[in-house]
CSV table of C-alpha atoms in Angstrom, one decimal:
chain,number,residue,atom,x,y,z
A,1,MET,CA,27.2,7.3,25.7
A,2,GLN,CA,25.0,4.5,26.9
A,3,GLY,CA,22.8,5.1,23.9
A,4,SER,CA,25.5,4.8,21.3
A,5,ARG,CA,26.7,1.5,22.7
A,6,LEU,CA,23.2,0.2,22.6
A,7,THR,CA,22.7,1.1,18.9
A,8,ARG,CA,26.2,0.1,17.8
A,9,TRP,CA,26.6,-3.3,19.5
A,10,LEU,CA,23.6,-4.5,21.4
A,11,LEU,CA,20.9,-4.1,18.7
A,12,PRO,CA,22.9,-5.4,15.7
A,13,GLY,CA,24.3,-8.2,17.9
A,14,PHE,CA,20.8,-9.2,19.0
A,15,THR,CA,19.5,-9.0,15.4
A,16,ALA,CA,22.4,-11.3,14.2
A,17,LEU,CA,21.4,-13.8,17.0
A,18,VAL,CA,17.8,-13.8,15.8
A,19,VAL,CA,18.9,-14.4,12.2
A,20,ALA,CA,21.0,-17.3,13.4
A,21,PHE,CA,18.0,-18.6,15.3
A,22,LEU,CA,15.8,-18.3,12.1
A,23,PHE,CA,18.3,-20.2,10.0
A,24,ALA,CA,19.5,-22.8,12.6
A,25,PRO,CA,17.2,-25.6,11.5
A,26,ILE,CA,18.0,-25.1,7.8
A,27,VAL,CA,21.7,-25.1,8.4
A,28,VAL,CA,21.4,-28.2,10.5
A,29,MET,CA,19.4,-29.8,7.8
A,30,ILE,CA,22.0,-29.1,5.2
A,31,VAL,CA,24.9,-30.2,7.4
A,32,PHE,CA,23.2,-33.4,8.4
A,33,SER,CA,22.3,-34.3,4.8
A,34,PHE,CA,26.0,-35.2,4.6
A,35,ASN,CA,25.8,-37.3,7.7
A,36,ASN,CA,26.4,-41.0,7.6
A,37,PRO,CA,24.2,-42.3,10.4
A,38,ARG,CA,24.1,-45.9,11.7
A,39,GLY,CA,20.6,-46.9,12.1
A,40,HIS,CA,17.5,-44.8,11.3
A,41,GLN,CA,18.0,-41.8,13.5
A,42,ASN,CA,19.9,-38.9,12.0
A,43,ILE,CA,20.4,-36.9,15.2
A,44,THR,CA,24.1,-37.1,16.0
A,45,TRP,CA,27.1,-36.5,13.8
A,46,GLN,CA,28.7,-39.8,12.7
A,47,GLY,CA,30.8,-39.2,9.7
A,48,PHE,CA,30.9,-37.4,6.3
A,49,THR,CA,29.4,-38.9,3.2
A,50,LEU,CA,28.0,-37.9,-0.1
A,51,ASP,CA,25.9,-41.0,-0.6
A,52,ASN,CA,22.7,-39.2,0.0
A,53,TYR,CA,23.4,-37.0,-3.0
A,54,LEU,CA,25.0,-39.4,-5.4
A,55,ASN,CA,22.0,-41.7,-5.6
A,56,VAL,CA,19.2,-39.2,-5.7
A,57,TRP,CA,18.2,-39.8,-9.3
A,58,GLY,CA,18.1,-43.6,-8.8
A,59,ARG,CA,15.4,-43.5,-6.2
A,60,PRO,CA,11.9,-43.4,-7.5
A,61,ASP,CA,10.5,-42.8,-4.0
A,62,ILE,CA,12.2,-39.4,-4.3
A,63,THR,CA,12.0,-38.6,-8.0
A,64,ASP,CA,8.3,-39.4,-8.5
A,65,PRO,CA,6.9,-37.1,-5.8
A,66,MET,CA,9.4,-34.5,-7.0
A,67,VAL,CA,7.9,-34.7,-10.5
A,68,THR,CA,4.4,-34.4,-9.0
A,69,SER,CA,5.5,-31.3,-7.1
A,70,LEU,CA,7.0,-29.7,-10.2
A,71,VAL,CA,3.9,-30.4,-12.3
A,72,ILE,CA,1.6,-28.9,-9.6
A,73,ALA,CA,3.8,-25.8,-9.2
A,74,ILE,CA,4.0,-25.2,-12.9
A,75,VAL,CA,0.3,-25.8,-13.6
A,76,SER,CA,-0.9,-23.6,-10.7
B,1,MET,CA,-22.4,5.5,-10.3
B,2,ARG,CA,-19.9,7.5,-8.3
B,3,ARG,CA,-21.6,6.6,-5.1
B,4,LEU,CA,-21.7,2.9,-6.0
B,5,THR,CA,-18.0,2.7,-6.8
B,6,PRO,CA,-16.8,1.9,-3.2
B,7,TYR,CA,-19.4,-0.9,-2.9
B,8,LEU,CA,-18.5,-2.3,-6.3
B,9,LEU,CA,-14.8,-2.3,-5.2
B,10,LEU,CA,-15.8,-4.2,-2.1
B,11,LEU,CA,-17.8,-6.7,-4.0
B,12,PRO,CA,-15.1,-9.3,-4.9
B,13,GLY,CA,-13.8,-9.3,-1.4
B,14,THR,CA,-17.2,-9.7,0.1
B,15,VAL,CA,-18.2,-12.5,-2.3
B,16,TRP,CA,-14.9,-14.2,-1.4
B,17,LEU,CA,-15.6,-13.8,2.4
B,18,VAL,CA,-19.1,-15.1,2.1
B,19,LEU,CA,-18.2,-18.0,-0.1
B,20,PHE,CA,-15.1,-19.2,1.8
B,21,PHE,CA,-15.8,-18.0,5.3
B,22,ALA,CA,-19.5,-17.4,6.1
B,23,VAL,CA,-20.8,-20.3,4.2
B,24,PRO,CA,-18.3,-22.9,5.6
B,25,MET,CA,-18.9,-21.5,9.1
B,26,GLY,CA,-22.6,-22.1,8.6
B,27,PHE,CA,-21.9,-25.7,7.4
B,28,MET,CA,-19.8,-26.2,10.4
B,29,LEU,CA,-22.5,-25.0,12.8
B,30,VAL,CA,-25.1,-27.3,11.2
B,31,MET,CA,-22.6,-30.2,11.3
B,32,SER,CA,-22.0,-29.6,15.0
B,33,LEU,CA,-25.7,-29.9,15.7
B,34,GLU,CA,-26.0,-33.3,14.0
B,35,GLN,CA,-25.9,-36.7,15.6
B,36,GLY,CA,-25.1,-40.1,14.3
B,37,SER,CA,-22.1,-42.3,13.2
B,38,LEU,CA,-19.9,-42.5,10.1
B,39,SER,CA,-21.6,-45.7,9.0
B,40,GLY,CA,-25.2,-44.8,9.8
B,41,GLY,CA,-24.9,-41.2,8.6
B,42,TYR,CA,-25.3,-38.0,10.4
B,43,HIS,CA,-28.7,-36.4,10.9
B,44,LEU,CA,-29.6,-32.9,12.0
B,45,THR,CA,-31.2,-33.1,15.5
B,46,TRP,CA,-30.4,-29.6,16.7
B,47,ASN,CA,-28.3,-31.1,19.4
B,48,TRP,CA,-27.3,-27.8,21.1
B,49,GLY,CA,-26.2,-29.9,24.1
B,50,ILE,CA,-23.0,-30.6,22.4
B,51,TYR,CA,-21.7,-27.1,23.3
B,52,PRO,CA,-21.8,-27.5,27.1
B,53,ASP,CA,-20.6,-31.0,26.5
B,54,ILE,CA,-17.4,-30.0,24.7
B,55,ALA,CA,-16.9,-27.1,27.1
B,56,THR,CA,-16.6,-29.5,30.0
B,57,ARG,CA,-14.6,-32.1,28.0
B,58,TYR,CA,-12.2,-29.7,26.3
B,59,GLY,CA,-12.4,-26.4,28.3
B,60,ASN,CA,-8.9,-26.9,29.7
B,61,LEU,CA,-7.5,-27.5,26.1
B,62,PHE,CA,-9.0,-24.2,25.0
B,63,LEU,CA,-7.3,-22.5,28.0
B,64,ARG,CA,-4.0,-24.2,27.2
B,65,SER,CA,-4.2,-23.2,23.5
B,66,VAL,CA,-4.9,-19.6,24.4
B,67,SER,CA,-2.1,-19.4,27.0
B,68,PHE,CA,0.4,-21.0,24.6
B,69,ALA,CA,-0.7,-18.6,21.9
B,70,LEU,CA,-0.4,-15.6,24.3
B,71,ALA,CA,3.0,-16.7,25.4
B,72,THR,CA,4.0,-17.0,21.8
B,73,THR,CA,2.7,-13.6,21.0
B,74,VAL,CA,4.6,-12.0,23.9
B,75,LEU,CA,7.8,-13.8,23.0
B,76,THR,CA,7.7,-13.0,19.3
B,77,LEU,CA,7.0,-9.4,20.2
B,78,ALA,CA,9.9,-9.3,22.7
B,79,ILE,CA,12.3,-10.9,20.1
B,80,GLY,CA,10.8,-9.2,17.0
B,81,TYR,CA,10.5,-5.7,18.2
B,82,PRO,CA,14.3,-5.0,18.8
B,83,MET,CA,14.9,-6.7,15.5
B,84,ALA,CA,12.4,-4.8,13.5
B,85,TYR,CA,13.6,-1.6,15.2
B,86,THR,CA,17.2,-2.3,14.3
B,87,ILE,CA,16.3,-3.0,10.7
B,88,ALA,CA,14.1,0.0,10.3
B,89,PHE,CA,16.3,2.6,12.1
B,90,TYR,CA,19.9,1.2,11.6
B,91,GLY,CA,19.5,-1.1,8.6
B,92,GLY,CA,20.9,1.5,6.2
B,93,ARG,CA,21.8,0.0,2.9
B,94,LEU,CA,21.3,-3.5,4.3
B,95,LYS,CA,17.6,-2.9,5.0
B,96,ASN,CA,16.2,-4.8,2.0
B,97,ALA,CA,18.7,-7.6,2.4
B,98,LEU,CA,17.8,-8.0,6.1
B,99,LEU,CA,14.1,-8.1,5.2
B,100,LEU,CA,14.8,-10.8,2.6
B,101,ILE,CA,16.7,-12.7,5.3
B,102,VAL,CA,13.7,-12.5,7.6
B,103,ILE,CA,11.4,-14.1,5.1
B,104,MET,CA,14.0,-16.5,3.6
B,105,PRO,CA,13.2,-19.3,6.1
B,106,PHE,CA,9.9,-19.6,4.3
B,107,PHE,CA,11.8,-21.1,1.3
B,108,VAL,CA,11.8,-24.3,3.4
B,109,SER,CA,8.5,-25.7,4.4
B,110,PHE,CA,7.7,-24.9,8.0
B,111,VAL,CA,6.9,-28.6,8.7
B,112,ILE,CA,10.5,-29.5,7.7
B,113,ARG,CA,12.0,-26.7,9.8
B,114,THR,CA,9.9,-27.8,12.8
B,115,LEU,CA,11.0,-31.4,12.2
B,116,ASN,CA,14.6,-30.2,12.2
B,117,TRP,CA,14.1,-28.4,15.5
B,118,SER,CA,12.7,-31.6,17.0
B,119,MET,CA,15.9,-33.4,15.9
B,120,VAL,CA,18.2,-30.7,17.1
B,121,LEU,CA,16.4,-30.5,20.5
B,122,SER,CA,15.7,-34.2,20.9
B,123,ASP,CA,16.9,-35.9,24.2
B,124,ASN,CA,20.2,-37.0,22.8
B,125,GLY,CA,20.4,-34.6,19.9
B,126,LEU,CA,22.8,-31.8,19.0
B,127,VAL,CA,22.0,-29.5,21.9
B,128,PHE,CA,21.0,-31.6,24.8
B,129,GLY,CA,23.0,-34.7,23.9
B,130,THR,CA,26.1,-32.5,23.9
B,131,LEU,CA,25.2,-30.9,27.2
B,132,LYS,CA,24.4,-34.2,28.8
B,133,ASN,CA,27.7,-35.7,27.6
B,134,ALA,CA,29.5,-32.8,29.1
B,135,GLY,CA,27.8,-33.5,32.4
B,136,LEU,CA,26.1,-30.1,32.4
B,137,LEU,CA,22.6,-31.6,32.3
B,138,ASP,CA,21.0,-34.5,34.0
B,139,GLN,CA,20.6,-37.6,31.8
B,140,SER,CA,16.8,-37.6,32.4
B,141,PHE,CA,16.4,-34.1,31.1
B,142,ARG,CA,13.8,-33.8,28.4
B,143,PHE,CA,12.8,-30.7,26.4
B,144,LEU,CA,10.6,-32.2,23.7
B,145,ALA,CA,7.0,-32.8,24.7
B,146,THR,CA,7.0,-30.0,27.3
B,147,PRO,CA,4.9,-26.9,27.1
B,148,ALA,CA,8.1,-24.9,26.7
B,149,ALA,CA,9.0,-26.9,23.6
B,150,VAL,CA,5.7,-26.2,22.0
B,151,ILE,CA,5.9,-22.5,22.8
B,152,PHE,CA,9.5,-22.5,21.5
B,153,GLY,CA,8.3,-24.0,18.2
B,154,LEU,CA,5.4,-21.6,17.8
B,155,THR,CA,7.7,-18.7,18.6
B,156,TYR,CA,10.1,-19.8,16.0
B,157,ASN,CA,7.5,-20.3,13.3
B,158,PHE,CA,5.6,-17.1,13.8
B,159,LEU,CA,8.5,-14.7,14.4
B,160,PRO,CA,8.6,-13.4,10.8
B,161,PHE,CA,4.9,-12.7,11.0
B,162,MET,CA,5.6,-10.4,13.9
B,163,VAL,CA,8.7,-8.7,12.5
B,164,LEU,CA,7.3,-7.7,9.1
B,165,PRO,CA,4.3,-5.6,10.3
B,166,LEU,CA,6.5,-4.1,13.1
B,167,TYR,CA,9.0,-3.1,10.5
B,168,VAL,CA,6.4,-1.5,8.3
B,169,ALA,CA,5.1,0.5,11.2
B,170,LEU,CA,8.5,1.6,12.5
B,171,GLU,CA,9.8,2.4,9.0
B,172,LYS,CA,6.9,4.9,8.5
B,173,ILE,CA,7.7,6.9,11.6
B,174,ASP,CA,8.8,10.5,10.8
B,175,ARG,CA,12.3,10.7,12.3
B,176,ARG,CA,11.9,14.5,12.8
B,177,LEU,CA,9.3,13.7,15.5
B,178,ILE,CA,12.0,11.9,17.6
B,179,GLU,CA,14.4,14.8,17.0
B,180,ALA,CA,11.7,17.2,18.1
B,181,GLY,CA,11.2,15.1,21.2
B,182,ALA,CA,15.0,15.4,21.9
B,183,ASP,CA,14.8,19.2,21.4
B,184,LEU,CA,12.1,19.3,24.0
B,185,TYR,CA,14.4,17.6,26.5
B,186,ALA,CA,12.9,14.2,26.3
B,187,SER,CA,15.4,11.5,27.4
B,188,ARG,CA,16.1,8.7,24.9
B,189,ALA,CA,13.8,6.4,26.9
B,190,GLN,CA,11.0,8.9,27.0
B,191,ALA,CA,11.3,9.7,23.3
B,192,PHE,CA,11.2,6.0,22.6
B,193,TRP,CA,8.1,5.2,24.7
B,194,ARG,CA,6.1,8.3,24.0
B,195,ILE,CA,6.9,8.7,20.3
B,196,THR,CA,8.5,5.6,18.6
B,197,PHE,CA,6.6,2.9,20.5
B,198,LEU,CA,3.3,4.8,20.4
B,199,LEU,CA,3.5,5.3,16.7
B,200,SER,CA,4.4,1.7,16.1
B,201,LEU,CA,1.3,0.4,17.9
B,202,PRO,CA,-0.5,-0.3,14.7
B,203,GLY,CA,2.3,-2.7,13.8
B,204,VAL,CA,2.2,-4.2,17.3
B,205,VAL,CA,-1.5,-4.9,16.9
B,206,ALA,CA,-1.2,-6.3,13.3
B,207,GLY,CA,1.8,-8.4,14.3
B,208,SER,CA,0.2,-9.8,17.4
B,209,LEU,CA,-3.0,-10.7,15.5
B,210,LEU,CA,-1.0,-12.4,12.7
B,211,THR,CA,0.8,-14.4,15.5
B,212,PHE,CA,-2.0,-15.1,17.9
B,213,ILE,CA,-4.7,-16.2,15.4
B,214,PRO,CA,-2.7,-19.0,13.7
B,215,ALA,CA,-0.9,-19.9,16.9
B,216,VAL,CA,-4.1,-20.6,18.8
B,217,GLY,CA,-5.3,-23.1,16.2
B,218,ASP,CA,-1.9,-24.6,15.4
B,219,PHE,CA,-1.4,-28.3,15.7
B,220,ILE,CA,1.9,-28.9,13.8
B,221,ASN,CA,4.1,-27.7,16.7
B,222,ALA,CA,2.3,-29.8,19.4
B,223,ASP,CA,2.5,-32.7,17.0
B,224,ILE,CA,6.2,-32.5,16.1
B,225,ILE,CA,8.1,-30.6,18.9
B,226,GLY,CA,5.4,-31.6,21.4
B,227,ALA,CA,6.0,-35.2,20.3
B,228,ARG,CA,2.2,-35.8,20.4
B,229,SER,CA,2.2,-35.8,24.1
B,230,PRO,CA,-1.3,-35.4,25.5
B,231,GLU,CA,0.1,-33.0,28.1
B,232,VAL,CA,0.9,-30.4,25.4
B,233,ALA,CA,-2.0,-31.1,23.0
B,234,MET,CA,-3.7,-28.0,21.7
B,235,ILE,CA,-7.2,-27.6,20.5
B,236,GLY,CA,-6.1,-28.0,16.9
B,237,ASN,CA,-4.7,-31.5,17.7
B,238,VAL,CA,-8.0,-32.5,19.2
B,239,ILE,CA,-10.0,-31.3,16.2
B,240,GLN,CA,-7.7,-33.2,13.9
B,241,ARG,CA,-7.9,-36.4,16.0
B,242,LEU,CA,-11.7,-36.2,16.3
B,243,PHE,CA,-12.2,-35.5,12.6
B,244,LEU,CA,-9.6,-37.9,11.1
B,245,ASN,CA,-9.3,-40.7,13.6
B,246,SER,CA,-12.5,-40.8,15.7
B,247,ASN,CA,-14.7,-39.6,12.8
B,248,ASP,CA,-16.6,-37.7,15.4
B,249,PHE,CA,-17.6,-34.9,13.0
B,250,PRO,CA,-20.1,-33.1,15.2
B,251,SER,CA,-17.7,-32.7,18.1
B,252,ALA,CA,-14.9,-31.6,15.7
B,253,ALA,CA,-17.2,-29.1,14.0
B,254,ALA,CA,-18.4,-27.8,17.4
B,255,LEU,CA,-14.8,-27.3,18.5
B,256,GLY,CA,-13.8,-25.7,15.3
B,257,PHE,CA,-16.8,-23.3,15.5
B,258,VAL,CA,-16.1,-22.4,19.0
B,259,LEU,CA,-12.4,-21.8,18.1
B,260,VAL,CA,-13.2,-19.5,15.2
B,261,ALA,CA,-16.0,-17.6,17.1
B,262,GLY,CA,-13.9,-17.4,20.2
B,263,THR,CA,-10.9,-16.1,18.3
B,264,MET,CA,-13.0,-13.5,16.6
B,265,LEU,CA,-14.4,-12.4,19.9
B,266,LEU,CA,-11.0,-12.1,21.5
B,267,VAL,CA,-9.7,-10.2,18.5
B,268,GLY,CA,-12.7,-7.9,18.6
B,269,VAL,CA,-12.1,-7.1,22.3
B,270,TYR,CA,-8.3,-6.7,21.7
B,271,THR,CA,-8.7,-4.3,18.8
B,272,ARG,CA,-11.4,-2.3,20.7
B,273,LEU,CA,-9.0,-2.0,23.7
B,274,VAL,CA,-5.8,-1.1,21.8
B,275,GLY,CA,-7.6,0.0,18.7
B,276,THR,CA,-5.5,1.9,16.2
B,277,ASP,CA,-8.3,4.0,14.8
B,278,ARG,CA,-8.0,6.4,17.8
B,279,LEU,CA,-4.3,6.8,17.1
B,280,THR,CA,-4.7,7.7,13.5
B,281,SER,CA,-7.7,10.0,13.7
């Protein structure tokens, strides 16, 4: 009886927790990309915005390295 | 020709190892025995004294790196084993999906993931800021720049390297052996320790090597989650600083050489002690 409870709940539950642990920083990154921080530090939630996405193509500091990355990835 | 085949098959790998491992190690050894400055150039003076010198200056850093890496290995094993076991034995149809999920974090660069952890775990960040505002934590509490934080980051980053070899070893185990154990009146715990765990030892060895070796030379986690605090600096940070900032190439080369040689020695002893060849033969 003890064994079946272990395999049915404890192990899958633990595995789910570990998966959450593995993805936590990525999820936070995606969520906080919509954040609208005052100042330079993007560590607390301060409001929803799409600004970070709307302007991507107008920023050479982002597009130029992106082109470099793509060229390197395709060539290699 | 027949007898030569194995050696010919080994040739590409051997050439690769000699060119990209043995030769650079030789360069590093020679470099460590040189003296001079960046402007005046370095000259080979066979300065063997540098080795006792770095041992007294950085001995404690070697100890710290090894203990951080050991803690990381134990933690990833403790977290990774139940996970690999669950996927291998109870994954069912989801097995491949779960394996994909384990390696999916690699789609995002580990530097970026580590940076994200340092934001999430910063003093007033998502986790500790919330706890502090709720009055559950003292305002002066600090997690970043502590040894625990660096070990946390290392454990996070190397967990998949532990889970995958463990999964491969566990997946290969013949389930009938465990049934046979049960038929012979082994309790579940006995069957686990004396059959499953024993047969998964090759995975444990491979996983702990894949975790320990990169962890002992890691410098990204101490840099980012350790917030460059000197109290958590690892040997990799010192090598990076000596090489790039102080331009003290001989000391950096000596440290690098000792790190690689020491790691090889530790790994040799470890594989001798829990060697897998005895299990398979």
